[in-house]
Coordinates of C-alpha atoms in Angstrom, one line a residue:
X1 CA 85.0 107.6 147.8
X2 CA 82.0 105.3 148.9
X3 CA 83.8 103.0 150.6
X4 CA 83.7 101.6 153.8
X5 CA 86.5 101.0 155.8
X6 CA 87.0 99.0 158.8
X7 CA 89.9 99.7 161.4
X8 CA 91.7 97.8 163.0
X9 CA 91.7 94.0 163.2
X10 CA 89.1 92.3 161.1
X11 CA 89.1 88.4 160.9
X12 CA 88.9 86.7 157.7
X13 CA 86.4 84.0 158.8
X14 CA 83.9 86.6 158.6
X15 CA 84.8 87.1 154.5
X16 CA 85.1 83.4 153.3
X17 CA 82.7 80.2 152.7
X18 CA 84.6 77.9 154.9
X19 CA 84.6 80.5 157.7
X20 CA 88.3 80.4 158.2
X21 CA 90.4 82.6 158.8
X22 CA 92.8 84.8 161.2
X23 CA 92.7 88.8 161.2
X24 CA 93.5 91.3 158.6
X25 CA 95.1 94.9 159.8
X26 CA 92.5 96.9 157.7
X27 CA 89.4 95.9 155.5
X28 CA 87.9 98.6 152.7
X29 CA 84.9 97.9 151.2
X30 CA 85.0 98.8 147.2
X31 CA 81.6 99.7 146.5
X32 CA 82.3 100.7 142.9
X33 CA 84.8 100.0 140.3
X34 CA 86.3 103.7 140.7
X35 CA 86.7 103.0 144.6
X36 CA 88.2 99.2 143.7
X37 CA 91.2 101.2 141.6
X38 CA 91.9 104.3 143.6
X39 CA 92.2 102.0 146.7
X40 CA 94.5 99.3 145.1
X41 CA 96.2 102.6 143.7
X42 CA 96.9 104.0 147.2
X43 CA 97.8 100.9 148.6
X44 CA 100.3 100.2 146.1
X45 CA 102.1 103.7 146.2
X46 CA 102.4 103.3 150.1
X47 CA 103.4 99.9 149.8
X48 CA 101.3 98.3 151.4
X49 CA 100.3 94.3 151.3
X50 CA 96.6 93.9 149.7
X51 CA 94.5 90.8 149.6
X52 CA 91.7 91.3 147.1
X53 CA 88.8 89.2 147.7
X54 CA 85.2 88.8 145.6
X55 CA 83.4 86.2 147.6
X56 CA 85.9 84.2 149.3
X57 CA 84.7 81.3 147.7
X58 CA 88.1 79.9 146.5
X59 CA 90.4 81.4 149.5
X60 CA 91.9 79.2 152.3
X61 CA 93.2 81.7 154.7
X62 CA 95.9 80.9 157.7
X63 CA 95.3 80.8 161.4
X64 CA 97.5 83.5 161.4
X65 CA 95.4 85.7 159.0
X66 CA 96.7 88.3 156.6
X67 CA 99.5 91.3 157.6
X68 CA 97.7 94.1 155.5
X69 CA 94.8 95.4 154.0
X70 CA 91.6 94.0 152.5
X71 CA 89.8 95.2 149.8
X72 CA 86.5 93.6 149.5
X73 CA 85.5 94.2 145.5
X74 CA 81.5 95.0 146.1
X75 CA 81.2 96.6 142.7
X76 CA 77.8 94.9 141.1
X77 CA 75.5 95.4 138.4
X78 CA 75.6 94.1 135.0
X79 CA 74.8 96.5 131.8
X80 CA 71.5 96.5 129.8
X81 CA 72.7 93.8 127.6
X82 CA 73.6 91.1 130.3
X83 CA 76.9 90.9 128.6
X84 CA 79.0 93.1 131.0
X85 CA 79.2 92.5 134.8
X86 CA 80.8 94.2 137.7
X87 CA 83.5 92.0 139.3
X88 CA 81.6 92.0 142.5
X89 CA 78.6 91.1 141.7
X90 CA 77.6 87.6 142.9
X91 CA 78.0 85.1 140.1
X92 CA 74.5 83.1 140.7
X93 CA 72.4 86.3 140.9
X94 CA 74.2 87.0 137.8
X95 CA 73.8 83.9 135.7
X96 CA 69.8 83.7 136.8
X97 CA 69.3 87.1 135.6
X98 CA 70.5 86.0 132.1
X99 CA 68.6 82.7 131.9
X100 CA 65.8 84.7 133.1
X101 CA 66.1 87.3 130.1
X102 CA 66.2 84.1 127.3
X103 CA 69.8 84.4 127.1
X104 CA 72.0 81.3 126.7
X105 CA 75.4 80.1 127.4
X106 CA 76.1 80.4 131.4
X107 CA 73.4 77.9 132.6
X108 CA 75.5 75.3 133.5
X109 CA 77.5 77.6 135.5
X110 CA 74.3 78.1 137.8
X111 CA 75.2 77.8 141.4
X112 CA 78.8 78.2 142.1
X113 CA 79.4 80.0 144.7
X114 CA 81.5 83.8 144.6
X115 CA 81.7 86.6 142.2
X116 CA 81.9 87.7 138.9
X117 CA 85.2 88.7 139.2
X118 CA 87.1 85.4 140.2
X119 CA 85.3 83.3 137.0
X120 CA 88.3 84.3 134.4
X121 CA 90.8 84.3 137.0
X122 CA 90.9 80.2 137.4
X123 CA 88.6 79.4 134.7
X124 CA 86.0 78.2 136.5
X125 CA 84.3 75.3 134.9
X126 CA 81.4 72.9 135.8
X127 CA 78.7 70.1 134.3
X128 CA 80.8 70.6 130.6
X129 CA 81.1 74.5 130.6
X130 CA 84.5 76.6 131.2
X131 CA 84.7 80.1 131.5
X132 CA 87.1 80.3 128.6
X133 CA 84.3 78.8 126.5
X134 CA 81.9 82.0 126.5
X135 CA 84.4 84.6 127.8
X136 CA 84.6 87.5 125.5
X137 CA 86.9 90.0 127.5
X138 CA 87.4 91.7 130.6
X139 CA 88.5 94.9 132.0
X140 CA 91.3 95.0 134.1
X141 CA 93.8 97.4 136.4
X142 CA 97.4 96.6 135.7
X143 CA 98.9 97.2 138.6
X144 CA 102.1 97.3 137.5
X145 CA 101.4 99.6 134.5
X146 CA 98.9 101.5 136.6
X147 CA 96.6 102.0 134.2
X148 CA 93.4 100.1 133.1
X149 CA 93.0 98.3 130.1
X150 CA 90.9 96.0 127.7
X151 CA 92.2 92.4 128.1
X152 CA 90.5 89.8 125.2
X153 CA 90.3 85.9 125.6
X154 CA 92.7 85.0 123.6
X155 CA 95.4 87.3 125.7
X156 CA 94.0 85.4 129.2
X157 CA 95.8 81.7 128.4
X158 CA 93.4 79.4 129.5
X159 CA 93.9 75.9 130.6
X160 CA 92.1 73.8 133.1
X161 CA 90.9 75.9 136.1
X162 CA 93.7 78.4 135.4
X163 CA 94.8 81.5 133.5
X164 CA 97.7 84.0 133.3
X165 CA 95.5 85.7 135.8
X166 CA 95.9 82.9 138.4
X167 CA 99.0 82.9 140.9
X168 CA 99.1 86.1 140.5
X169 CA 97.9 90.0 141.9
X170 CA 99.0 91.7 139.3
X171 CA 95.6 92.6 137.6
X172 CA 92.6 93.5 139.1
X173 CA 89.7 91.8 137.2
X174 CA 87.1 95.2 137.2
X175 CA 84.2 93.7 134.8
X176 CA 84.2 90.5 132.7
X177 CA 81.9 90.5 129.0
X178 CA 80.9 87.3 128.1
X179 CA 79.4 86.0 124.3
X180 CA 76.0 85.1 125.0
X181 CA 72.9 83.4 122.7
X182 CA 69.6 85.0 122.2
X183 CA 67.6 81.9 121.2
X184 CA 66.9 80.9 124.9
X185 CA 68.5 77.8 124.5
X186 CA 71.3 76.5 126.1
X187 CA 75.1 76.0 125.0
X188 CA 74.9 72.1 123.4
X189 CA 75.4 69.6 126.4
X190 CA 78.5 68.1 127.4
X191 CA 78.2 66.4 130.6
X192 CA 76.9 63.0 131.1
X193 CA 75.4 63.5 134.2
X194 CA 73.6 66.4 133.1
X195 CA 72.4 64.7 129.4
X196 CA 71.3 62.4 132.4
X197 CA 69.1 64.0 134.2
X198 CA 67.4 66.1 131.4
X199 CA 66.5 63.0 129.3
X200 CA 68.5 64.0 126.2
X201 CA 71.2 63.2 124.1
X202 CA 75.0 64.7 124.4
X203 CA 75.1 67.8 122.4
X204 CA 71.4 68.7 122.6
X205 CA 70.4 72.3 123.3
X206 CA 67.6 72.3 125.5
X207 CA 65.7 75.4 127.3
X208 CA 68.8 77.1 129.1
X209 CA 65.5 77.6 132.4
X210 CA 65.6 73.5 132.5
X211 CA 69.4 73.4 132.0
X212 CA 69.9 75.6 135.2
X213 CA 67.3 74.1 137.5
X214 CA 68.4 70.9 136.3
X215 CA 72.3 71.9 137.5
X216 CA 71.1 73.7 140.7
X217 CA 69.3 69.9 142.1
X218 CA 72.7 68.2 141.1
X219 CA 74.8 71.0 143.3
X220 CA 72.2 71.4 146.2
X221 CA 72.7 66.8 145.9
X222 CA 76.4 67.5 146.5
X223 CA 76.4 70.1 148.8
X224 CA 77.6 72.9 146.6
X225 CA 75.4 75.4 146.7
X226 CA 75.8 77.9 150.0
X227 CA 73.6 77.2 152.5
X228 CA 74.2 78.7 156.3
X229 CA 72.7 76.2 157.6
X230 CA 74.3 73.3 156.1
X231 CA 77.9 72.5 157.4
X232 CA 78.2 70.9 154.3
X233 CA 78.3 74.4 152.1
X234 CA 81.4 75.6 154.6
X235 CA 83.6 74.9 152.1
X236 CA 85.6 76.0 149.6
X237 CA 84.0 73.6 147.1
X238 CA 86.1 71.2 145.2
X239 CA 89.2 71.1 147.2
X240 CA 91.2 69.1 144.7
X241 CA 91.3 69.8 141.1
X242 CA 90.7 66.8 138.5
X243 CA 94.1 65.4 138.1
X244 CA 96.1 65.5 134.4
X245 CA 98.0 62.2 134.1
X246 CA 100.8 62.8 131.1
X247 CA 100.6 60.6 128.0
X248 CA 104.0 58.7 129.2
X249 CA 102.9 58.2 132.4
X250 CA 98.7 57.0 131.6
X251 CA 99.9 53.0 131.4
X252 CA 101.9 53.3 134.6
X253 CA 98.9 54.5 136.8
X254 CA 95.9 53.0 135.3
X255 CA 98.3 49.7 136.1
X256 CA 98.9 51.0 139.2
X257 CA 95.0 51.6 140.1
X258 CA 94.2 47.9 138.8
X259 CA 96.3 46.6 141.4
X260 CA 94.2 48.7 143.8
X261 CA 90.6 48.4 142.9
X262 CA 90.7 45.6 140.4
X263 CA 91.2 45.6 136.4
X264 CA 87.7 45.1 135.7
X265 CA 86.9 48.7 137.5
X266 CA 85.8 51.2 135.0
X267 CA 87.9 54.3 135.8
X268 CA 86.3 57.5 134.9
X269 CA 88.7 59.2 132.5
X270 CA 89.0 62.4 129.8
X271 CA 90.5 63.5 127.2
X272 CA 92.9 66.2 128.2
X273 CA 96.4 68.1 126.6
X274 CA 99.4 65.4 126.9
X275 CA 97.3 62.8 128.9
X276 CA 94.1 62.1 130.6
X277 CA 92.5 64.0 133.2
X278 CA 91.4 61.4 135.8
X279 CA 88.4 61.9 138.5
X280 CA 90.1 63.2 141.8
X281 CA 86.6 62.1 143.9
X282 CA 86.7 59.1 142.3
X283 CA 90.7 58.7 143.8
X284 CA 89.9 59.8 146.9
X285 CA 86.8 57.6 147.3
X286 CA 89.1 54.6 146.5
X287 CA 91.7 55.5 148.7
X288 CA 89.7 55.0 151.4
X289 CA 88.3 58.0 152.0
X290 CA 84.3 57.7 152.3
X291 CA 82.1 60.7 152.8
X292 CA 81.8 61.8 155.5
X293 CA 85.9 61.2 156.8
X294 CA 86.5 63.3 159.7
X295 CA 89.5 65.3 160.5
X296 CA 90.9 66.6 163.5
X297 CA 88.3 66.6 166.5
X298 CA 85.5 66.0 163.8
X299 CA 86.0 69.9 163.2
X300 CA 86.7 69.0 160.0
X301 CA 85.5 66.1 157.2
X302 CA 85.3 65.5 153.7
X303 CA 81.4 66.8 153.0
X304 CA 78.6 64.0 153.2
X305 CA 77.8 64.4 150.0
X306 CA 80.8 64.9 148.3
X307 CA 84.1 63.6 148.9
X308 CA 85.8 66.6 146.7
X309 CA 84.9 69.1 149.4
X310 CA 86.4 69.6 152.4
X311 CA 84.2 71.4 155.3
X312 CA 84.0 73.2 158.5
X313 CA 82.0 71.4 160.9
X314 CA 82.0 74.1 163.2
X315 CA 84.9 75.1 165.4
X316 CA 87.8 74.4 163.3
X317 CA 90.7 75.8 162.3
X318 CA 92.8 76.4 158.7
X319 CA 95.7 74.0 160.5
X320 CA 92.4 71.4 160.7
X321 CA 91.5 71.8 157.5
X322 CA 95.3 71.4 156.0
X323 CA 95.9 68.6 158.1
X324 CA 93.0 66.8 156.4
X325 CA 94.0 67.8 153.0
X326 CA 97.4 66.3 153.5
X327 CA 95.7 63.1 154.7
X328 CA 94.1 62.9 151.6
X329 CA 96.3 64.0 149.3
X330 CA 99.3 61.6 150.8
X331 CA 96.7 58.5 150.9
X332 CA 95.9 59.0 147.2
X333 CA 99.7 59.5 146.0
X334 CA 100.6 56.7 148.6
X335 CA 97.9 54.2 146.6
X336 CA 98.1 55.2 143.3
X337 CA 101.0 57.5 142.4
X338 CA 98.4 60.4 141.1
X339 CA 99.2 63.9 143.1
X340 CA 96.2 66.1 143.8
X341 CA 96.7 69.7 143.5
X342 CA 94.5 71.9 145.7
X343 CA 91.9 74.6 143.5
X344 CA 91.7 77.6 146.1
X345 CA 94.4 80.0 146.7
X346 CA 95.8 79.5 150.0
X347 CA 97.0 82.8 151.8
X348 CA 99.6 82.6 154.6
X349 CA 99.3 79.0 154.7
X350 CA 100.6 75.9 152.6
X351 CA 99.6 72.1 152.1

């Protein structure tokens, strides 16, 4: 195999965006998709604990770190078509590469941070695209089955930021196809921001080129697009998933936020299954929390730029970082009865 392998302890701060992280017992590098399933293989028949990680994009790691062994999925490439890429590959890379070949229908997907592999597993969604929308299928080892296998959309039960996949390490996401146009033009636009900023109507299709640039400047505004140098970009971008109020419950806390902000406030809201989805930024900003809100020490605060994120200044700690998610998520549920669920997986550690 062409892995590489480190011994002994590696930590985990070194293998995530927010740069958290205690130490792992082992790391293996997959370098290919035949190394990423003979490793997990191994492990699994000697029973030992695996944490799988693409970019660390979407991980919140403990202080304490991970009691096992890493396998980095490093697998890249994409085939001749586009439409198949390697679970490792970087996502970005990926999704400019398509734009740049006059294919359609990831553009608005430009800039999120991670890999390939991770897009399916949560759904990952931004500016009025999910993955569930031009998600074709994916290959994947069962682990339990121990064998690989062909798994289609349909089979992958997607909701908001979340599939069967999610929750669980089960599967090993290997390559993901995804249904992509040839007319160079984007999927039609849903977002208002981004109808917005590109001067055109909801539902156009415009140049997907102008649809990604035009996504990129929103991101980079925000603070979500990886940059070393900006303490912003240590994060593991929206902390908080939008919250799903349920149809019964919608009169109740849109009272409840009238009381707070006034009844004349516009509050964002969307259509959603059972309910409305409501703006978690939006809650948060309104619950006092401005950009900017510092955490323990100042090693930790809500980004400048964006009060969904919640970043490493420099020095800090996962226990920082949880201690200022709880402050949030408390003040919000304290003010307006709405609970915010956090979007990355957290690994030896808990809200």
């Amino acid at each position: 195999m062409s892995s590489v392998e480190t011994v002994g302890p590696s930590n985990l701060s070194e293998h995530t965006t927010l740069r958290l992280g205690g130490p792992a017992r082992r790391v293996v590098v997959a370098e290919t998709t035949d190394d990423l399933v003979a490793h997990v293989r191994k492990l699994d028949e000697a029973g030992e604990p695996v944490l799988l990680v693409g970019g660390g994009s979407n991980l919140v790691v403990g202080d304490a770190g991970f009691d096992g062994t890493v396998v980095r999925i490093a697998a890249t490439g994409w085939s001749d078509d586009f439409r198949t890429v390697a679970a490792g590959q970087d996502w970005d890379a990926y999704v400019g590469a398509t734009v740049e070949a006059g294919l359609g229908g990831l553009e608005c997907l430009s800039g999120i941070p991670g890999c390939a592999g991770a897009t399916p597993i949560q759904n990952v969604g931004a500016y009025g695209c999910e993955t569930s929308q031009v998600l074709e299928s994916l290959e994947l080892y069962d682990r339990r089955a121990r064998q690989v296998r062909t798994v289609s959309a349909e089979e992958l039960g997607f909701a908001y930021r979340t599939s069967v996949l999610k929750g669980t390490d089960s599967g090993v996401v290997l390559s993901v196809r995804f249904r992509l146009s040839e007319d160079g033009l984007s999927a039609p636009v849903r977002y208002a921001e981004l109808a917005r900023t590109l001067g055109v109507e909801i539902g156009a299709r415009v140049p997907a080129k102008e649809v990604r640039e035009a996504v990129l400047a929103l991101r980079r505004g925000k603070g979500m697009v990886l940059d070393p140098h900006d303490h912003d970009t240590w994060s593991a971008g929206s902390f908080f998933t939008n919250p799903i109020v349920a149809e019964d419950d919608v009169a109740d806390v849109l009272a409840r936020i009238g009381d707070v902000v006034g009844t004349e406030a516009a509050v964002p809201r969307y259509p959603a299954d059972g309910g409305i989805k409501l703006s978690a930024a939006w809650l948060i900003e309104r619950a006092g929390f401005a950009k900017g809100h510092a955490g323990p020490g100042g090693r930790v605060s809500l980004s400048t730029k964006h009060t969904l994120a919640l970043t490493n200044r420099g020095g800090a700690t996962t226990a920082d970082l949880l201690a200022l998610a709880r402050e949030v998520r408390d003040g919000v549920h304290e003010r307006f009865g709405v609970e915010l669920r956090p979007e990355p997986l957290l690994v030896n550690c808990e809200l």
